[in-house]
Amino acid sequence: NAGVTQTPKFQVLKTGQSMTLQCAQDMNHEYMSWYRQDPGMGLRLIHYSVGAGITDQGEVPNGYNVSRSTTEDFPLRLLSAAPSQTSVYFCATEQGSGNTIYFGEGSWLTVV
Amino acid sequence: GQQVMQIPQYQHVQEGEDFTTYCNSSTTLSNIQWYKQRPGGHPVFLIQLVKSGEVKKQKRLTFQFGEAKKNSSLHITATQTTDVGTYFCAGHSGTSYGKLTFGQGTILTVHP
């Protein structure tokens, strides 16, 4: 899935630390999103962007910030990590609403 | 807000048996997508259904979209061990521009 690149793949944080999950795409897609995946809860939308300079909240935005200064990049910032943010995070891109979504390979985050 | 429920949560089958997962939305969908996620992997797009009553087939997989565009199903005929994974449905509604709501997923285990 070379089109969507997420880094880091694994990260352990201490409670209260901040960090940024990076997401980059080379497909020139308009839409980018961040999801978190927890056991038995499917994928839940954190934040999304419909284009550079435009972001909006998803289902579970609290504790996370995003920005979209370029079409290619959509970083997700954890302001003050909490154990409840232990999860697998997926970045996704989409050419336009209703089209195929392409997921990155995921970032496994543990907050202790 | 929009909710998408998926059943069953788990399904264990013997290789060669059929498998079906069902998806129900609380609101009318503009389209529904299906994804497969292998253990430890990321969701991969399988198919998108748009029209009321639409049926699409991919080899042993049959996808249906309900007449009211509020439910969908995925049926696998004669399962194989390569079918193991979690199958997610995800729906776009007309008011959720750029956002996708995922079902909780069905975890399929195939015993050889």
Tab-separated table of C-alpha atoms in Angstrom:
chain	number	residue	atom	x	y	z
A	1	ASN	CA	0.000	0.000	0.000
A	2	ALA	CA	2.770	2.401	-1.027
A	3	GLY	CA	0.275	5.242	-1.644
A	4	VAL	CA	-0.386	5.962	2.072
A	5	THR	CA	2.583	6.024	4.441
A	6	GLN	CA	2.209	6.146	8.198
A	7	THR	CA	4.957	6.660	10.742
A	8	PRO	CA	5.824	5.471	13.284
A	9	LYS	CA	4.538	1.918	13.067
A	10	PHE	CA	4.929	1.306	16.797
A	11	GLN	CA	5.163	3.776	19.678
A	12	VAL	CA	5.036	3.595	23.463
A	13	LEU	CA	4.226	6.782	25.321
A	14	LYS	CA	3.990	7.738	28.947
A	15	THR	CA	0.793	9.343	30.207
A	16	GLY	CA	0.915	13.075	29.597
A	17	GLN	CA	3.437	12.972	26.764
A	18	SER	CA	2.596	14.447	23.392
A	19	MET	CA	3.407	13.065	19.987
A	20	THR	CA	2.502	13.288	16.312
A	21	LEU	CA	1.509	10.444	14.029
A	22	GLN	CA	2.530	11.224	10.484
A	23	CYS	CA	0.542	10.392	7.363
A	24	ALA	CA	1.641	11.096	3.822
A	25	GLN	CA	-0.008	10.169	0.513
A	26	ASP	CA	1.224	10.401	-3.055
A	27	MET	CA	-2.093	9.793	-4.825
A	28	ASN	CA	-3.227	13.452	-4.867
A	29	HIS	CA	-6.416	12.476	-3.059
A	30	GLU	CA	-8.643	15.229	-1.717
A	31	TYR	CA	-9.897	13.481	1.370
A	32	MET	CA	-7.791	12.257	4.256
A	33	SER	CA	-8.976	10.796	7.529
A	34	TRP	CA	-7.740	9.347	10.776
A	35	TYR	CA	-9.430	6.343	12.377
A	36	ARG	CA	-8.743	4.446	15.538
A	37	GLN	CA	-9.463	0.755	15.868
A	38	ASP	CA	-10.228	-0.885	19.179
A	39	PRO	CA	-11.276	-4.515	19.764
A	40	GLY	CA	-14.974	-5.072	19.115
A	41	MET	CA	-15.570	-1.451	18.078
A	42	GLY	CA	-14.612	-1.384	14.440
A	43	LEU	CA	-13.008	1.756	13.082
A	44	ARG	CA	-14.041	5.103	14.524
A	45	LEU	CA	-13.382	8.376	12.756
A	46	ILE	CA	-11.248	10.857	14.702
A	47	HIS	CA	-10.775	13.770	12.277
A	48	TYR	CA	-11.013	14.217	8.566
A	49	SER	CA	-10.101	16.726	5.885
A	50	VAL	CA	-11.743	17.384	2.530
A	51	GLY	CA	-8.815	19.415	1.237
A	52	ALA	CA	-5.801	21.492	2.197
A	53	GLY	CA	-6.687	24.004	4.882
A	54	ILE	CA	-9.976	22.284	5.773
A	55	THR	CA	-10.452	19.908	8.692
A	56	ASP	CA	-13.422	18.687	10.682
A	57	GLN	CA	-14.173	16.483	13.640
A	58	GLY	CA	-15.287	12.906	13.414
A	59	GLU	CA	-16.908	10.657	15.985
A	60	VAL	CA	-14.113	10.658	18.613
A	61	PRO	CA	-12.042	13.890	18.264
A	62	ASN	CA	-11.292	14.667	21.911
A	63	GLY	CA	-7.599	14.608	22.775
A	64	TYR	CA	-6.472	14.880	19.158
A	65	ASN	CA	-5.575	17.741	16.833
A	66	VAL	CA	-5.026	17.750	13.088
A	67	SER	CA	-3.956	20.173	10.405
A	68	ARG	CA	-3.815	19.962	6.606
A	69	SER	CA	-1.325	22.461	5.243
A	70	THR	CA	-0.677	20.427	2.074
A	71	THR	CA	-2.619	17.887	0.027
A	72	GLU	CA	-0.019	15.237	0.809
A	73	ASP	CA	0.250	15.395	4.603
A	74	PHE	CA	-2.252	14.986	7.414
A	75	PRO	CA	-0.562	14.651	10.817
A	76	LEU	CA	-2.455	13.601	13.940
A	77	ARG	CA	-1.310	15.140	17.207
A	78	LEU	CA	-1.932	13.693	20.630
A	79	LEU	CA	-1.789	16.636	23.006
A	80	SER	CA	-1.447	14.823	26.344
A	81	ALA	CA	-1.535	11.062	25.937
A	82	ALA	CA	-3.870	8.997	28.109
A	83	PRO	CA	-4.111	5.195	28.496
A	84	SER	CA	-7.529	5.377	26.791
A	85	GLN	CA	-5.712	6.409	23.631
A	86	THR	CA	-3.960	3.063	23.418
A	87	SER	CA	-5.147	1.835	20.043
A	88	VAL	CA	-4.257	1.141	16.454
A	89	TYR	CA	-4.460	4.258	14.310
A	90	PHE	CA	-5.127	4.194	10.584
A	91	CYS	CA	-4.755	7.039	8.158
A	92	ALA	CA	-6.916	6.832	5.058
A	93	THR	CA	-7.305	8.699	1.791
A	94	GLU	CA	-10.148	8.986	-0.700
A	95	GLN	CA	-10.323	10.745	-4.076
A	96	GLY	CA	-13.781	12.106	-3.382
A	97	SER	CA	-16.826	11.268	-1.320
A	98	GLY	CA	-18.202	7.830	-2.131
A	99	ASN	CA	-15.016	6.482	-3.662
A	100	THR	CA	-12.649	3.746	-2.550
A	101	ILE	CA	-10.780	4.439	0.645
A	102	TYR	CA	-7.112	3.484	0.871
A	103	PHE	CA	-5.703	2.774	4.312
A	104	GLY	CA	-2.163	3.076	5.570
A	105	GLU	CA	-0.617	0.111	7.332
A	106	GLY	CA	-1.434	1.423	10.788
A	107	SER	CA	0.355	2.792	13.829
A	108	TRP	CA	0.245	0.783	17.036
A	109	LEU	CA	0.244	3.154	20.009
A	110	THR	CA	0.509	2.129	23.655
A	111	VAL	CA	0.145	4.674	26.442
A	112	VAL	CA	1.399	3.534	29.842
B	1	GLY	CA	-25.920	10.217	14.401
B	2	GLN	CA	-25.656	7.496	11.849
B	3	GLN	CA	-25.093	4.005	13.214
B	4	VAL	CA	-24.093	0.893	11.333
B	5	MET	CA	-24.613	-2.438	13.059
B	6	GLN	CA	-22.982	-5.612	11.833
B	7	ILE	CA	-23.725	-9.213	12.826
B	8	PRO	CA	-22.489	-11.657	13.813
B	9	GLN	CA	-19.444	-10.418	15.700
B	10	TYR	CA	-17.714	-13.785	15.340
B	11	GLN	CA	-18.180	-16.728	12.995
B	12	HIS	CA	-16.327	-20.009	13.050
B	13	VAL	CA	-16.774	-22.313	10.064
B	14	GLN	CA	-15.250	-25.465	8.690
B	15	GLU	CA	-13.457	-25.072	5.410
B	16	GLY	CA	-15.981	-25.551	2.630
B	17	GLU	CA	-18.940	-24.165	4.578
B	18	ASP	CA	-20.674	-20.952	3.586
B	19	PHE	CA	-20.495	-17.697	5.537
B	20	THR	CA	-22.718	-14.622	5.668
B	21	THR	CA	-22.357	-11.311	7.491
B	22	TYR	CA	-25.111	-8.712	7.705
B	23	CYS	CA	-24.981	-4.967	7.979
B	24	ASN	CA	-27.827	-2.630	9.027
B	25	SER	CA	-27.822	1.150	9.048
B	26	SER	CA	-30.014	3.442	11.136
B	27	THR	CA	-30.265	5.820	8.167
B	28	THR	CA	-30.562	5.491	4.409
B	29	LEU	CA	-27.145	5.170	2.789
B	30	SER	CA	-25.929	6.712	-0.442
B	31	ASN	CA	-23.571	3.780	-0.836
B	32	ILE	CA	-22.040	0.964	1.148
B	33	GLN	CA	-18.548	-0.425	0.979
B	34	TRP	CA	-17.056	-3.690	2.180
B	35	TYR	CA	-13.538	-4.172	3.480
B	36	LYS	CA	-11.440	-7.130	4.548
B	37	GLN	CA	-8.755	-6.920	7.203
B	38	ARG	CA	-6.322	-9.769	7.687
B	39	PRO	CA	-4.992	-10.322	11.233
B	40	GLY	CA	-2.376	-7.650	11.957
B	41	GLY	CA	-3.104	-5.891	8.687
B	42	HIS	CA	-5.023	-2.892	7.446
B	43	PRO	CA	-8.511	-2.774	5.914
B	44	VAL	CA	-8.527	-3.433	2.182
B	45	PHE	CA	-11.371	-2.327	-0.072
B	46	LEU	CA	-13.436	-5.156	-1.574
B	47	ILE	CA	-16.398	-3.529	-3.283
B	48	GLN	CA	-18.860	-0.643	-3.329
B	49	LEU	CA	-22.621	-0.892	-3.849
B	50	VAL	CA	-24.607	2.144	-4.871
B	51	LYS	CA	-27.970	1.162	-6.315
B	52	SER	CA	-31.026	-0.059	-4.447
B	53	GLY	CA	-31.241	-3.860	-4.682
B	54	GLU	CA	-27.807	-4.124	-6.269
B	55	VAL	CA	-26.048	-7.495	-6.279
B	56	LYS	CA	-22.385	-7.912	-7.172
B	57	LYS	CA	-20.217	-10.993	-7.281
B	58	GLN	CA	-16.479	-11.485	-6.954
B	59	LYS	CA	-15.663	-15.161	-7.460
B	60	ARG	CA	-17.006	-16.832	-4.291
B	61	LEU	CA	-18.157	-13.550	-2.715
B	62	THR	CA	-21.663	-12.153	-3.253
B	63	PHE	CA	-22.604	-8.683	-2.053
B	64	GLN	CA	-26.139	-7.332	-1.793
B	65	PHE	CA	-27.551	-3.881	-1.082
B	66	GLY	CA	-31.100	-3.771	0.244
B	67	GLU	CA	-34.015	-2.196	-1.566
B	68	ALA	CA	-34.318	0.504	1.092
B	69	LYS	CA	-30.536	1.119	1.013
B	70	LYS	CA	-30.330	0.547	4.756
B	71	ASN	CA	-28.931	-2.973	4.836
B	72	SER	CA	-26.375	-5.094	3.075
B	73	SER	CA	-24.884	-8.556	3.203
B	74	LEU	CA	-21.723	-10.370	2.202
B	75	HIS	CA	-21.932	-14.083	1.452
B	76	ILE	CA	-18.925	-16.315	0.904
B	77	THR	CA	-19.531	-19.679	-0.733
B	78	ALA	CA	-17.335	-22.638	0.190
B	79	THR	CA	-14.953	-20.819	2.503
B	80	GLN	CA	-11.220	-21.346	2.287
B	81	THR	CA	-8.520	-20.747	4.891
B	82	THR	CA	-7.460	-17.674	2.912
B	83	ASP	CA	-10.828	-16.092	3.749
B	84	VAL	CA	-9.797	-15.696	7.397
B	85	GLY	CA	-10.009	-12.119	8.655
B	86	THR	CA	-12.400	-9.406	9.730
B	87	TYR	CA	-15.007	-8.174	7.278
B	88	PHE	CA	-16.290	-4.641	7.688
B	89	CYS	CA	-19.151	-2.835	6.064
B	90	ALA	CA	-19.006	0.948	5.904
B	91	GLY	CA	-21.648	3.373	4.798
B	92	HIS	CA	-21.766	6.862	3.373
B	93	SER	CA	-24.964	8.777	3.996
B	94	GLY	CA	-26.058	11.772	1.990
B	95	THR	CA	-25.400	14.143	4.875
B	96	SER	CA	-21.976	12.737	5.795
B	97	TYR	CA	-19.918	14.307	3.063
B	98	GLY	CA	-16.410	12.924	3.278
B	99	LYS	CA	-17.179	10.664	6.236
B	100	LEU	CA	-17.695	6.940	6.433
B	101	THR	CA	-19.339	5.009	9.284
B	102	PHE	CA	-18.015	1.510	9.869
B	103	GLY	CA	-19.784	-1.480	11.319
B	104	GLN	CA	-18.065	-3.313	14.163
B	105	GLY	CA	-16.892	-6.056	11.839
B	106	THR	CA	-17.331	-9.827	11.691
B	107	ILE	CA	-14.305	-11.918	12.583
B	108	LEU	CA	-14.234	-15.041	10.417
B	109	THR	CA	-12.256	-18.092	11.436
B	110	VAL	CA	-11.999	-21.000	9.009
B	111	HIS	CA	-10.972	-24.391	10.377
B	112	PRO	CA	-9.201	-26.677	7.882
